[in-house]
Amino acid sequence: MQNGIGHSHAKIILMGEHAVVYHQPAIVLPISSIKLQATIVPNAQQEIQSSFYSGSLASASDSPFAGIALLLRQLLTYFDAKAQGFKLTIESELPPERGMGSSAATAIAVIRAVYAAFGAELSQTTLLNWASVSENVIHGNPSGLDAATTGANSPLWFVKGQLPRPMHMPTNGGLIIADTGVSGQTGVAVAEVAQRIQADADLAALIPAIGNQVRQAAVCLAQDDLNQLGQLMTQTHLQLARLGVSSEKLDQFVQTANQAGALGSKLTGSGLGGCMIALVNDQASGQRVDEALQQIGARQTWQHWFKEDMN
Ligand code: MEV
């Protein structure tokens, strides 16, 4: 084993969270400006250092790092290096449990770092297969979307179980991303939605309805129709709220952003807390929406411009 470094980044879901678990499509964007790095160096002890967890690999099994610890143990078995010591360091700009893909981004960077440490080739399919080891532990029934996006270079059209397709983004406009400062656990949100749609046929009908809005959103993106896209985003937010995954704070953020000039807004990710996104036409309106969200207590905001996705 030699020193190995792996990178990944945040993700946001433009449209389609939750419905994607039930094989509806989703549109997802890598946010490459919000970065995560994993570094693995040969060392006497199996030691991990991150903002989630610091300590030995053995005791990580009982921590929020349990999924990553299991992944790491399986990777070491695969490389026949179980007895080998290492130090793993995770440096992350992603706030955890805010719908930005922190756990998947950690898995992606760790897998890349371990493969680099053993000098092995890593295909995209193998990367995503490995990431499902920890994502299954953390999320129970993940669509695989978080891992696909935190390791991707371009916006994606994502359908569970299929190869994601790169997507065209408009040349204008962008998103203001705002963190409510409240944790939202994906596993909990996904399980709650499952219970609700099983118990109520009207709520179950929202899943294909959200899927249809995602398909319409793809047409808007292809035609640079930001006004219609914004309306679809707000409609999807209202449906996610009916599914029980919004919160008072998320609803307030959506309302504030729309009043400040956003074309539409919604929660992003699993909800219950976490982040919201607001669609804006240009930098001037983006700045107004950003300031309005900060004024009502956004923990942190980010600006993401679609032209950055063209790189
Ligand atoms: C989590 O980022 C998105 C969800 O749709 C769950 C999943 O796709 O696995 C809520």
Tab-separated table of C-alpha atoms and ligand atoms in Angstrom:
chain	number	residue	atom	x	y	z
A	1	MET	CA	0.000	0.000	0.000
A	2	GLN	CA	1.192	3.529	-0.830
A	3	ASN	CA	-0.382	6.921	-0.019
A	4	GLY	CA	-3.767	7.266	-1.762
A	5	ILE	CA	-5.988	10.308	-2.295
A	6	GLY	CA	-9.617	10.307	-3.447
A	7	HIS	CA	-11.918	13.228	-4.228
A	8	SER	CA	-15.667	13.769	-4.432
A	9	HIS	CA	-18.112	16.642	-4.004
A	10	ALA	CA	-21.615	17.643	-2.921
A	11	LYS	CA	-24.760	16.956	-4.902
A	12	ILE	CA	-28.185	18.483	-5.076
A	13	ILE	CA	-31.383	17.022	-6.470
A	14	LEU	CA	-33.010	19.525	-8.805
A	15	MET	CA	-36.159	17.401	-9.148
A	16	GLY	CA	-37.333	13.917	-8.202
A	17	GLU	CA	-36.244	13.045	-4.645
A	18	HIS	CA	-38.213	10.266	-2.941
A	19	ALA	CA	-40.102	9.378	-6.147
A	20	VAL	CA	-36.712	8.165	-7.483
A	21	VAL	CA	-36.726	5.398	-4.848
A	22	TYR	CA	-39.821	4.054	-6.699
A	23	HIS	CA	-38.103	4.069	-10.131
A	24	GLN	CA	-39.291	7.529	-11.212
A	25	PRO	CA	-36.562	9.698	-12.834
A	26	ALA	CA	-34.590	12.413	-11.041
A	27	ILE	CA	-32.443	15.321	-12.246
A	28	VAL	CA	-29.326	15.702	-10.133
A	29	LEU	CA	-26.404	18.139	-10.153
A	30	PRO	CA	-22.879	17.616	-8.843
A	31	ILE	CA	-21.744	20.708	-6.922
A	32	SER	CA	-18.031	20.501	-7.526
A	33	SER	CA	-17.246	23.697	-5.578
A	34	ILE	CA	-18.190	21.951	-2.289
A	35	LYS	CA	-15.449	19.359	-1.943
A	36	LEU	CA	-14.475	16.284	0.046
A	37	GLN	CA	-11.059	14.588	0.131
A	38	ALA	CA	-10.067	11.218	1.592
A	39	THR	CA	-6.394	10.469	2.212
A	40	ILE	CA	-5.101	7.058	3.164
A	41	VAL	CA	-1.510	6.545	4.305
A	42	PRO	CA	0.171	3.353	5.490
A	43	ASN	CA	0.523	3.551	9.275
A	44	ALA	CA	0.970	1.215	12.246
A	45	GLN	CA	-2.677	1.474	13.407
A	46	GLN	CA	-5.994	1.351	11.604
A	47	GLU	CA	-7.010	4.859	12.509
A	48	ILE	CA	-9.724	7.158	11.124
A	49	GLN	CA	-10.023	10.920	11.461
A	50	SER	CA	-13.084	12.815	10.232
A	51	SER	CA	-15.703	15.264	11.450
A	52	PHE	CA	-18.138	12.305	11.906
A	53	TYR	CA	-15.814	10.063	13.809
A	54	SER	CA	-12.241	9.839	15.039
A	55	GLY	CA	-10.785	6.611	16.403
A	56	SER	CA	-9.942	3.057	15.410
A	57	LEU	CA	-11.544	1.123	12.558
A	58	ALA	CA	-12.737	-1.499	15.080
A	59	SER	CA	-14.754	0.910	17.235
A	60	ALA	CA	-16.142	2.790	14.184
A	61	SER	CA	-18.748	0.000	13.804
A	62	ASP	CA	-20.788	1.544	16.638
A	63	SER	CA	-20.574	5.114	15.328
A	64	PRO	CA	-22.252	7.214	12.626
A	65	PHE	CA	-19.296	6.011	10.570
A	66	ALA	CA	-20.532	2.359	10.702
A	67	GLY	CA	-21.357	2.182	6.973
A	68	ILE	CA	-17.977	3.568	5.953
A	69	ALA	CA	-16.213	1.249	8.455
A	70	LEU	CA	-17.941	-1.771	6.867
A	71	LEU	CA	-17.009	-0.528	3.385
A	72	LEU	CA	-13.389	-0.051	4.440
A	73	ARG	CA	-13.193	-3.541	5.970
A	74	GLN	CA	-14.602	-5.093	2.776
A	75	LEU	CA	-12.164	-3.102	0.619
A	76	LEU	CA	-9.231	-4.288	2.760
A	77	THR	CA	-10.439	-7.900	2.451
A	78	TYR	CA	-10.732	-7.468	-1.333
A	79	PHE	CA	-7.161	-6.193	-1.547
A	80	ASP	CA	-6.035	-8.934	0.860
A	81	ALA	CA	-4.709	-6.218	3.178
A	82	LYS	CA	-6.776	-6.793	6.316
A	83	ALA	CA	-3.761	-6.901	8.602
A	84	GLN	CA	-2.148	-3.830	7.057
A	85	GLY	CA	-2.212	-0.622	9.127
A	86	PHE	CA	-3.348	2.730	7.702
A	87	LYS	CA	-4.521	6.161	8.655
A	88	LEU	CA	-7.605	7.492	6.854
A	89	THR	CA	-8.317	11.227	6.971
A	90	ILE	CA	-11.525	12.797	5.643
A	91	GLU	CA	-11.573	16.553	4.993
A	92	SER	CA	-15.044	17.710	4.013
A	93	GLU	CA	-16.741	20.988	3.150
A	94	LEU	CA	-20.145	19.233	3.027
A	95	PRO	CA	-22.431	19.696	5.999
A	96	PRO	CA	-23.563	16.202	7.087
A	97	GLU	CA	-27.282	15.248	7.101
A	98	ARG	CA	-28.319	18.227	4.983
A	99	GLY	CA	-29.321	16.431	1.770
A	100	MET	CA	-26.043	17.243	0.017
A	101	GLY	CA	-24.833	13.649	-0.208
A	102	SER	CA	-22.255	13.760	2.581
A	103	SER	CA	-22.297	10.005	3.309
A	104	ALA	CA	-22.142	9.017	-0.375
A	105	ALA	CA	-19.396	11.592	-1.048
A	106	THR	CA	-17.387	10.096	1.831
A	107	ALA	CA	-17.811	6.584	0.395
A	108	ILE	CA	-16.825	7.683	-3.130
A	109	ALA	CA	-13.662	9.466	-1.937
A	110	VAL	CA	-12.676	6.566	0.365
A	111	ILE	CA	-13.066	3.999	-2.448
A	112	ARG	CA	-11.011	6.181	-4.815
A	113	ALA	CA	-8.333	6.688	-2.126
A	114	VAL	CA	-8.072	2.951	-1.389
A	115	TYR	CA	-7.848	2.040	-5.104
A	116	ALA	CA	-5.179	4.732	-5.543
A	117	ALA	CA	-3.285	3.362	-2.510
A	118	PHE	CA	-3.194	-0.092	-4.135
A	119	GLY	CA	-2.502	1.317	-7.609
A	120	ALA	CA	-5.632	-0.394	-9.002
A	121	GLU	CA	-7.879	0.685	-11.908
A	122	LEU	CA	-11.401	1.675	-10.837
A	123	SER	CA	-14.342	1.667	-13.265
A	124	GLN	CA	-17.488	3.742	-12.642
A	125	THR	CA	-19.586	0.575	-12.203
A	126	THR	CA	-17.186	-0.855	-9.617
A	127	LEU	CA	-17.107	2.508	-7.807
A	128	LEU	CA	-20.913	2.600	-7.522
A	129	ASN	CA	-21.134	-1.072	-6.501
A	130	TRP	CA	-18.717	-0.435	-3.638
A	131	ALA	CA	-20.561	2.742	-2.595
A	132	SER	CA	-23.787	0.744	-2.205
A	133	VAL	CA	-22.132	-1.201	0.656
A	134	SER	CA	-22.122	1.819	2.975
A	135	GLU	CA	-25.199	3.531	1.494
A	136	ASN	CA	-27.308	0.411	2.244
A	137	VAL	CA	-26.247	0.589	5.896
A	138	ILE	CA	-26.900	4.324	6.207
A	139	HIS	CA	-30.066	4.704	4.129
A	140	GLY	CA	-31.760	1.292	4.125
A	141	ASN	CA	-33.207	1.507	0.602
A	142	PRO	CA	-31.118	3.991	-1.384
A	143	SER	CA	-31.793	4.703	-5.059
A	144	GLY	CA	-28.041	4.993	-5.684
A	145	LEU	CA	-28.508	8.588	-6.825
A	146	ASP	CA	-26.315	10.155	-4.110
A	147	ALA	CA	-23.296	8.013	-4.995
A	148	ALA	CA	-23.793	8.477	-8.753
A	149	THR	CA	-23.876	12.281	-8.383
A	150	THR	CA	-21.141	12.818	-5.783
A	151	GLY	CA	-18.763	10.982	-8.127
A	152	ALA	CA	-20.003	12.583	-11.382
A	153	ASN	CA	-18.701	15.496	-13.491
A	154	SER	CA	-21.958	16.630	-15.072
A	155	PRO	CA	-25.684	16.951	-14.290
A	156	LEU	CA	-27.450	13.623	-14.670
A	157	TRP	CA	-30.794	12.132	-15.603
A	158	PHE	CA	-30.977	9.337	-13.048
A	159	VAL	CA	-33.276	6.306	-12.930
A	160	LYS	CA	-32.678	3.655	-10.265
A	161	GLY	CA	-30.952	0.589	-11.694
A	162	GLN	CA	-30.077	2.275	-15.014
A	163	LEU	CA	-26.907	3.931	-16.262
A	164	PRO	CA	-27.243	7.709	-15.550
A	165	ARG	CA	-27.289	10.022	-18.607
A	166	PRO	CA	-25.490	13.417	-18.730
A	167	MET	CA	-27.928	16.336	-19.103
A	168	HIS	CA	-27.970	19.684	-20.842
A	169	MET	CA	-28.229	22.710	-18.535
A	170	PRO	CA	-29.449	26.196	-19.516
A	171	THR	CA	-26.754	28.771	-20.212
A	172	ASN	CA	-28.411	31.289	-17.890
A	173	GLY	CA	-29.624	31.118	-14.358
A	174	GLY	CA	-28.671	29.154	-11.332
A	175	LEU	CA	-29.588	28.044	-7.877
A	176	ILE	CA	-29.293	29.491	-4.416
A	177	ILE	CA	-28.778	26.630	-1.982
A	178	ALA	CA	-29.661	27.345	1.650
A	179	ASP	CA	-29.034	25.165	4.694
A	180	THR	CA	-31.808	25.305	7.315
A	181	GLY	CA	-29.271	24.196	9.929
A	182	VAL	CA	-31.551	21.297	10.891
A	183	SER	CA	-30.468	17.664	10.404
A	184	GLY	CA	-32.575	15.399	8.223
A	185	GLN	CA	-31.811	11.689	8.159
A	186	THR	CA	-32.372	10.078	4.772
A	187	GLY	CA	-33.115	6.618	6.191
A	188	VAL	CA	-35.860	8.038	8.438
A	189	ALA	CA	-37.421	10.163	5.666
A	190	VAL	CA	-37.432	7.298	3.133
A	191	ALA	CA	-39.020	4.923	5.680
A	192	GLU	CA	-41.720	7.486	6.594
A	193	VAL	CA	-42.643	8.043	2.945
A	194	ALA	CA	-42.858	4.257	2.446
A	195	GLN	CA	-45.296	3.943	5.364
A	196	ARG	CA	-47.456	6.853	4.227
A	197	ILE	CA	-47.848	5.772	0.611
A	198	GLN	CA	-48.695	2.254	1.712
A	199	ALA	CA	-51.454	3.555	3.961
A	200	ASP	CA	-52.965	6.185	1.637
A	201	ALA	CA	-53.684	5.787	-2.094
A	202	ASP	CA	-53.928	9.585	-2.621
A	203	LEU	CA	-50.400	9.974	-1.279
A	204	ALA	CA	-49.186	7.008	-3.358
A	205	ALA	CA	-50.447	8.825	-6.482
A	206	LEU	CA	-48.002	11.667	-5.737
A	207	ILE	CA	-45.050	9.435	-6.658
A	208	PRO	CA	-45.878	9.157	-10.410
A	209	ALA	CA	-47.074	12.798	-10.322
A	210	ILE	CA	-43.627	13.908	-9.148
A	211	GLY	CA	-42.098	11.679	-11.836
A	212	ASN	CA	-44.159	13.521	-14.475
A	213	GLN	CA	-42.973	16.876	-13.157
A	214	VAL	CA	-39.386	15.665	-13.502
A	215	ARG	CA	-40.049	14.736	-17.152
A	216	GLN	CA	-41.572	18.193	-17.750
A	217	ALA	CA	-38.584	19.791	-16.010
A	218	ALA	CA	-36.244	18.020	-18.450
A	219	VAL	CA	-38.149	19.623	-21.349
A	220	CYS	CA	-37.823	23.054	-19.641
A	221	LEU	CA	-34.062	22.564	-19.266
A	222	ALA	CA	-33.700	21.588	-22.921
A	223	GLN	CA	-35.673	24.704	-23.961
A	224	ASP	CA	-34.014	27.091	-21.443
A	225	ASP	CA	-37.483	27.746	-19.963
A	226	LEU	CA	-36.550	28.779	-16.434
A	227	ASN	CA	-39.971	30.302	-15.632
A	228	GLN	CA	-41.803	27.017	-16.173
A	229	LEU	CA	-39.028	25.078	-14.416
A	230	GLY	CA	-39.443	27.314	-11.349
A	231	GLN	CA	-43.180	26.652	-11.244
A	232	LEU	CA	-42.588	22.917	-11.428
A	233	MET	CA	-40.083	23.143	-8.563
A	234	THR	CA	-42.576	24.877	-6.281
A	235	GLN	CA	-45.291	22.359	-7.230
A	236	THR	CA	-42.963	19.473	-6.398
A	237	HIS	CA	-42.154	21.101	-3.060
A	238	LEU	CA	-45.860	21.194	-2.184
A	239	GLN	CA	-46.189	17.513	-3.077
A	240	LEU	CA	-43.146	16.579	-1.008
A	241	ALA	CA	-44.756	18.520	1.863
A	242	ARG	CA	-47.914	16.403	1.435
A	243	LEU	CA	-45.696	13.316	1.637
A	244	GLY	CA	-44.586	14.644	5.035
A	245	VAL	CA	-40.910	15.395	4.337
A	246	SER	CA	-40.957	19.188	4.476
A	247	SER	CA	-40.767	21.210	7.690
A	248	GLU	CA	-41.953	24.600	8.884
A	249	LYS	CA	-38.508	26.006	8.249
A	250	LEU	CA	-38.244	24.543	4.743
A	251	ASP	CA	-41.713	25.911	3.879
A	252	GLN	CA	-40.710	29.321	5.237
A	253	PHE	CA	-37.474	29.285	3.208
A	254	VAL	CA	-39.413	28.401	0.039
A	255	GLN	CA	-41.938	31.176	0.616
A	256	THR	CA	-39.249	33.750	1.421
A	257	ALA	CA	-37.151	32.859	-1.630
A	258	ASN	CA	-40.148	33.065	-3.961
A	259	GLN	CA	-41.210	36.425	-2.493
A	260	ALA	CA	-37.637	37.723	-2.920
A	261	GLY	CA	-37.755	36.970	-6.655
A	262	ALA	CA	-36.927	33.292	-7.102
A	263	LEU	CA	-38.679	31.654	-10.065
A	264	GLY	CA	-39.488	28.680	-7.855
A	265	SER	CA	-38.081	26.814	-4.873
A	266	LYS	CA	-38.179	23.449	-3.179
A	267	LEU	CA	-36.519	21.313	-0.567
A	268	THR	CA	-33.649	19.230	-1.946
A	269	GLY	CA	-32.635	15.758	-0.794
A	270	SER	CA	-34.547	13.724	1.732
A	271	GLY	CA	-36.020	16.710	3.600
A	272	LEU	CA	-37.289	16.834	7.216
A	273	GLY	CA	-34.519	19.427	7.557
A	274	GLY	CA	-31.470	19.928	5.400
A	275	CYS	CA	-31.323	22.277	2.442
A	276	MET	CA	-33.630	24.031	0.004
A	277	ILE	CA	-32.871	25.333	-3.480
A	278	ALA	CA	-34.231	28.459	-5.186
A	279	LEU	CA	-34.086	28.926	-8.964
A	280	VAL	CA	-32.960	32.408	-10.061
A	281	ASN	CA	-32.610	34.162	-13.399
A	282	ASP	CA	-29.358	36.003	-12.869
A	283	GLN	CA	-26.729	37.074	-10.333
A	284	ALA	CA	-28.633	40.202	-9.227
A	285	SER	CA	-31.825	38.328	-8.320
A	286	GLY	CA	-29.671	35.521	-6.903
A	287	GLN	CA	-28.029	37.971	-4.546
A	288	ARG	CA	-31.425	39.276	-3.355
A	289	VAL	CA	-32.732	35.760	-2.711
A	290	ASP	CA	-29.474	34.782	-0.996
A	291	GLU	CA	-29.677	37.790	1.358
A	292	ALA	CA	-33.373	37.195	2.116
A	293	LEU	CA	-32.592	33.586	3.094
A	294	GLN	CA	-29.693	34.664	5.286
A	295	GLN	CA	-31.951	37.207	6.985
A	296	ILE	CA	-34.409	34.506	8.041
A	297	GLY	CA	-31.626	32.395	9.499
A	298	ALA	CA	-30.090	30.208	6.782
A	299	ARG	CA	-27.074	28.539	8.429
A	300	GLN	CA	-25.121	28.745	5.173
A	301	THR	CA	-25.876	29.577	1.539
A	302	TRP	CA	-24.149	28.729	-1.732
A	303	GLN	CA	-24.644	30.071	-5.257
A	304	HIS	CA	-24.447	27.608	-8.136
A	305	TRP	CA	-24.611	28.911	-11.725
A	306	PHE	CA	-25.669	26.533	-14.491
A	307	LYS	CA	-22.858	27.640	-16.782
A	308	GLU	CA	-20.418	26.088	-14.252
A	309	ASP	CA	-21.973	22.741	-15.229
A	310	MET	CA	-20.766	23.206	-18.817
A	311	ASN	CA	-17.090	22.699	-17.882
B	1	MEV	C1	-31.607	11.386	-0.883
B	1	MEV	O1	-30.590	12.282	-1.278
B	1	MEV	C2	-32.613	11.217	-1.975
B	1	MEV	C3	-33.778	10.284	-1.684
B	1	MEV	O2	-34.549	10.227	-2.894
B	1	MEV	C4	-33.330	8.894	-1.293
B	1	MEV	C5	-32.634	8.137	-2.417
B	1	MEV	O3	-32.747	8.498	-3.581
B	1	MEV	O4	-31.961	7.145	-2.071
B	1	MEV	C6	-34.684	10.811	-0.586
